[in-house]
Short mmCIF file of C-alpha atoms in Angstrom, two decimals:
data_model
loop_
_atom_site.label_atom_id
_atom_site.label_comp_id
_atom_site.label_asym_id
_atom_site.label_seq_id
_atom_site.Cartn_x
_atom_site.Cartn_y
_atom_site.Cartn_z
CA UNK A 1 -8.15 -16.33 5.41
CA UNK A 2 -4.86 -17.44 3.69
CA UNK A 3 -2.26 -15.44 3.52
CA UNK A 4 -2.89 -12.55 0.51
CA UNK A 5 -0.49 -11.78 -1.98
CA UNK A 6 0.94 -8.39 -1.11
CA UNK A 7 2.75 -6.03 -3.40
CA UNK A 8 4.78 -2.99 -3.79
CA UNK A 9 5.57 -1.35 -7.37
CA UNK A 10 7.40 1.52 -8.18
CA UNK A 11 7.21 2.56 -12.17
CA UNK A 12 8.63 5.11 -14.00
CA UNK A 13 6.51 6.19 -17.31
CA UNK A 14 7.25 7.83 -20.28
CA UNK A 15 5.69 12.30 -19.84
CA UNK A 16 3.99 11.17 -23.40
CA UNK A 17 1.77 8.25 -22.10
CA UNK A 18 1.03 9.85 -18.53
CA UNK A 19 -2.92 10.64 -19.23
CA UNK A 20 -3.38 7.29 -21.20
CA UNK A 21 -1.94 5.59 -17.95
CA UNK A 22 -3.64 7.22 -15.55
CA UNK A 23 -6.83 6.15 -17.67
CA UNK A 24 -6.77 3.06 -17.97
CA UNK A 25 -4.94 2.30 -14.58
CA UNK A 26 -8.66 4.04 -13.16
CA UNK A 27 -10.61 1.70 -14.98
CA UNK A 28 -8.94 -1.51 -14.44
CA UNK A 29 -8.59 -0.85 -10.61
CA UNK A 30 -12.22 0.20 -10.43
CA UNK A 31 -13.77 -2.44 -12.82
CA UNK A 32 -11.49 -5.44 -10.93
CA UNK A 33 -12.21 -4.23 -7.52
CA UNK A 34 -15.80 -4.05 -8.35
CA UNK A 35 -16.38 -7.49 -10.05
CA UNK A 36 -13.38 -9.53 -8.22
CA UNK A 37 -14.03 -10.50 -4.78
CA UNK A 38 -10.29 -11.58 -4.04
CA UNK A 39 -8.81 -8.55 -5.46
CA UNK A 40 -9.00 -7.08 -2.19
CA UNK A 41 -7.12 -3.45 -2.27
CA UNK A 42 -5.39 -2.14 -5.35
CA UNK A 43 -3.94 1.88 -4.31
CA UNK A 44 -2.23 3.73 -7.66
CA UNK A 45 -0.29 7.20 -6.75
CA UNK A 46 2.46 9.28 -7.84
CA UNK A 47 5.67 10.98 -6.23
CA UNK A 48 6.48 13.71 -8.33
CA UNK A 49 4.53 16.44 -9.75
CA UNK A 50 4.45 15.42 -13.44
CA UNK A 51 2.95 12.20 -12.08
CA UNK A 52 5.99 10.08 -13.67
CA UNK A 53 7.09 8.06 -10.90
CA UNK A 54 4.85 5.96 -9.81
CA UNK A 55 3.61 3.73 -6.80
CA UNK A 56 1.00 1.22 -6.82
CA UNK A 57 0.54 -1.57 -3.90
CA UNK A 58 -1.73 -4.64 -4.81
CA UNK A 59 -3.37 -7.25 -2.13
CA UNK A 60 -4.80 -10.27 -3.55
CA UNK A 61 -6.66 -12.79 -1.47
CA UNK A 62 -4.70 -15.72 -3.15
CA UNK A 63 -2.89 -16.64 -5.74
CA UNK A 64 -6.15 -18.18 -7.66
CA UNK A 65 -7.83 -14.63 -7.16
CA UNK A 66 -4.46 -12.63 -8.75
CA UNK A 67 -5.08 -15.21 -11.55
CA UNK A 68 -8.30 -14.23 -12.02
CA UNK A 69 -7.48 -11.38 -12.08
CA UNK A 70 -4.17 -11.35 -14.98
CA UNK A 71 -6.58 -12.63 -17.14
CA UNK A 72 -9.31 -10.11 -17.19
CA UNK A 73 -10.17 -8.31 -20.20
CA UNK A 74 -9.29 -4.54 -18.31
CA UNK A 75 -6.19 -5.64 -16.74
CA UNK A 76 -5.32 -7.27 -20.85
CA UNK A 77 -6.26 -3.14 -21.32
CA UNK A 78 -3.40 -1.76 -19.22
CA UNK A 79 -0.82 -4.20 -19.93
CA UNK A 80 -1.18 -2.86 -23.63
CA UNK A 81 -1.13 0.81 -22.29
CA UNK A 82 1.99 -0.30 -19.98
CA UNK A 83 3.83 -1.67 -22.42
CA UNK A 84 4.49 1.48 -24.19
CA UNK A 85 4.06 3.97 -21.05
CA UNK A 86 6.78 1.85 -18.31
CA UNK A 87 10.25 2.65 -19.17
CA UNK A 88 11.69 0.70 -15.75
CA UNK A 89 9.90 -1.46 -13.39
CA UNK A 90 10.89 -2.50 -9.28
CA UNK A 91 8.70 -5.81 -7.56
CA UNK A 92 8.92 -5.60 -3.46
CA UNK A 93 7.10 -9.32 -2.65
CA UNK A 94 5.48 -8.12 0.62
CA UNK A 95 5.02 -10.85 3.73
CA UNK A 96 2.00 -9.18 5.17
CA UNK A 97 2.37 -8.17 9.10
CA UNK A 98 -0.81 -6.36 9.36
CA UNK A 99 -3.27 -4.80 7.10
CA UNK A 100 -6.16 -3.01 8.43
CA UNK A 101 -8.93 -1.20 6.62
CA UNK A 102 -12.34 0.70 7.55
CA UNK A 103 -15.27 -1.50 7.18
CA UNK A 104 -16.70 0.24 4.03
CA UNK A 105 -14.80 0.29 0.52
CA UNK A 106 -12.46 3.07 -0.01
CA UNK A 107 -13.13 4.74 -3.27
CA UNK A 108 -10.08 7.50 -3.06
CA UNK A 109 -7.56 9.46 -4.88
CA UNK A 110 -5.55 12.96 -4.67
CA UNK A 111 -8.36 14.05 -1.69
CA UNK A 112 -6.82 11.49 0.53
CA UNK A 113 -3.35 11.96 2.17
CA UNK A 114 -1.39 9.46 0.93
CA UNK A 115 2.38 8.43 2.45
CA UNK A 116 4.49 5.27 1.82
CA UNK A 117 7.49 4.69 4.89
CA UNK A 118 10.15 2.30 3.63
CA UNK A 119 12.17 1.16 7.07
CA UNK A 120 15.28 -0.92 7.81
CA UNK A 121 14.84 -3.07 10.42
CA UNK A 122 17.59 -5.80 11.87
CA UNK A 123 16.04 -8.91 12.01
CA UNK A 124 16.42 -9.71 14.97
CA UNK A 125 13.99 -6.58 16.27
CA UNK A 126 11.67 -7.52 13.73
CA UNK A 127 9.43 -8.90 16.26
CA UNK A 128 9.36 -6.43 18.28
CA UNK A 129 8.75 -4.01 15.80
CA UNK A 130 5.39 -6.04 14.80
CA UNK A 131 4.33 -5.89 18.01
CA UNK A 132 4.80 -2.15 18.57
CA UNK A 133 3.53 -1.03 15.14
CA UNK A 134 0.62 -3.41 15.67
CA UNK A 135 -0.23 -1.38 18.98
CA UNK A 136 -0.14 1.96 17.21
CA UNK A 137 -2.20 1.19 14.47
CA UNK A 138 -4.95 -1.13 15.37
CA UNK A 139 -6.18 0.82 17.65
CA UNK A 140 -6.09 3.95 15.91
CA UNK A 141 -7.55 2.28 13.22
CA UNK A 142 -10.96 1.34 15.65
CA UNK A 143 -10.50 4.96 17.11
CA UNK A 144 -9.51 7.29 14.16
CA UNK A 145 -12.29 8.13 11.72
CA UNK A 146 -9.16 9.93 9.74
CA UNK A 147 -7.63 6.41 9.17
CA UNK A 148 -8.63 4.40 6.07
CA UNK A 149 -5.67 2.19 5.54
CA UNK A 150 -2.34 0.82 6.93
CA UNK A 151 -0.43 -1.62 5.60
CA UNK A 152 2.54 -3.17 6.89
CA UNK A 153 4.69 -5.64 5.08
CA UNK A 154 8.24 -6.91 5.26
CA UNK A 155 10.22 -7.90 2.23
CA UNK A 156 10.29 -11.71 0.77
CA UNK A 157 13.78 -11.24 -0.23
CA UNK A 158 15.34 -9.11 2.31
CA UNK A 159 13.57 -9.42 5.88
CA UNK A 160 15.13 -6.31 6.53
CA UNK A 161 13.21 -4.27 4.40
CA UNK A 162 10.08 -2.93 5.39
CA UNK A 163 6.99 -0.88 4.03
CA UNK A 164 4.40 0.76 6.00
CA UNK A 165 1.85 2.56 4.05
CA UNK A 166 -0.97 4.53 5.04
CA UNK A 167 -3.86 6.56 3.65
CA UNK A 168 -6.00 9.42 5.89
CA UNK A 169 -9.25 11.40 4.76
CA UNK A 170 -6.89 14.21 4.30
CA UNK A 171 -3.73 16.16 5.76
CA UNK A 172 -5.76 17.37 8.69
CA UNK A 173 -6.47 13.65 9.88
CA UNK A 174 -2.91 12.48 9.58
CA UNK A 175 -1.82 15.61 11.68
CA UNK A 176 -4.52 14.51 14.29
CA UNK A 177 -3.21 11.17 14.01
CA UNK A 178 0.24 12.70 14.70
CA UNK A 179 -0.55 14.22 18.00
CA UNK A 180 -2.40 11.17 19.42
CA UNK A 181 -0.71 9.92 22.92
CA UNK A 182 -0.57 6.00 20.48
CA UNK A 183 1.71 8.17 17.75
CA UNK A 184 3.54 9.63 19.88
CA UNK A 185 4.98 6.29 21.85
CA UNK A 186 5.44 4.56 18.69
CA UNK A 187 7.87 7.42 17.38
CA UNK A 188 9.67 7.55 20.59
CA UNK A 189 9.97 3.54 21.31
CA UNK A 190 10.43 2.69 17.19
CA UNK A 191 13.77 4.73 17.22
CA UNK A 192 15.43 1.98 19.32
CA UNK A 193 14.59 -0.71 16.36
CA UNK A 194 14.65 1.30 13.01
CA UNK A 195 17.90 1.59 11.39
CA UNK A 196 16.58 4.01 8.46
CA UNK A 197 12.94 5.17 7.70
CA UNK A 198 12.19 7.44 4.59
CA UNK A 199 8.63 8.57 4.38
CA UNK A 200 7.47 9.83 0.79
CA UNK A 201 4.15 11.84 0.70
CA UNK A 202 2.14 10.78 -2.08
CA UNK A 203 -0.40 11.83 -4.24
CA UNK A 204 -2.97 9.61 -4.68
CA UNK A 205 -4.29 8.69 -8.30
CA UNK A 206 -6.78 5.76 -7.81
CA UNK A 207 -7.36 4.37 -4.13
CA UNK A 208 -9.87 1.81 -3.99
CA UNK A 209 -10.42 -1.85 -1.54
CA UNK A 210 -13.09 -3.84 -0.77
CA UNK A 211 -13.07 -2.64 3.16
CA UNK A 212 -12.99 -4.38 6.18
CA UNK A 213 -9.43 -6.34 6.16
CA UNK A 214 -7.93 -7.07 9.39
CA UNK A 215 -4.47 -9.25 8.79
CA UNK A 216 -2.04 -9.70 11.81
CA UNK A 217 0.58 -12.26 10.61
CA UNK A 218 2.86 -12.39 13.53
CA UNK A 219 6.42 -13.59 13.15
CA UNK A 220 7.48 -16.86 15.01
#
């Protein structure tokens, strides 16, 4: 596989537009993950309670499939939708480091625990960092029925910047995940190579992939 296009937004929407949004963001995710093979994952969720600030994270197989999919007719939908509801917009271009998935499609939302870490990292422990997160997670993802998604990425325009995002059956499977003896080295060996981490809970609005991705992009 090529390298897919990975991508972190964060929106902030207008209280008026919120249900139209959430609408139509639903149907394009599930009508483009459903007829476009190289949309691969596509997670929408919220921070706050009135559902105003949003996340949504995007993997594309290529850049031919993210064409494919800017010019469907549901995505034409949104943009319409969007153009009245988005009052500010933020990008993150995303090198992937690992993405892993359960085999079968997700087809989530506010049931699923939802949290999104944002880390600074100094480059030079960026390696290392891959290499431990990449221990934690792989195989918890092969050993943790809990586990649906993680996502790791580092920033295109500031390799310092990291995201790691992650999506559980529910809070009781995270907290499982929390005690295993894999968690529990990762928190204690990460501390040495993480300058900042803020984890936001989030509440999931529309959480759907195509299952089975397993990326491990290693740095050189």
């Amino acid at each position: 596989m090529t390298t897919p296009l990975f991508r972190l937004f964060k929106l902030k929407i207008t209280a008026d537009e919120r249900e139209a949004f959430a609408k139509v963001g639903e149907q394009n995710l599930l009508t483009s993950i459903k007829n476009e093979p190289g949309t691969l994952a596509m997670y929408t969720s919220h921070v706050d309670p009135a559902g105003l600030d949003n996340r949504v994270i995007e993997i594309y197989r290529d850049a031919a499939s993210y064409d494919q999919h800017a010019h469907s007719p549901q995505f034409a939908a949104f943009r319409e939708v969007a153009k009245r509801a988005v009052m500010s917009q933020a990008v993150s271009q995303l090198t992937p480091r690992l993405l892993l998935e359960k085999p079968d499609p997700l087809r989530g939302g506010a049931t699923q625990f939802s949290q999104l870490t944002e880390l600074t990292i100094p480059v030079d422990q960026a390696a290392a960092y891959q290499t431990l997160v990449t221990a934690s997670l792989r195989p918890a993802m092969a050993a943790e029925a809990g586990l649906l998604v993680a996502l790791v990425g580092q920033s295109v325009d500031d390799p310092e910047r990291w995201v790691l995002f992650e999506v559980f059956q529910d809070l009781a499977a995270f907290k499982t995940h929390c005690q295993t003896p894999a968690f529990q080295i990762y928190q204690t060996e990460s501390r040495s190579l993480i300058t900042t981490a803020d984890a936001t809970v989030l509440t999931g609005d529309t959480l759907v992939n195509q299952g089975g991705l397993t990326v491990i992009n290693e740095i050189n």
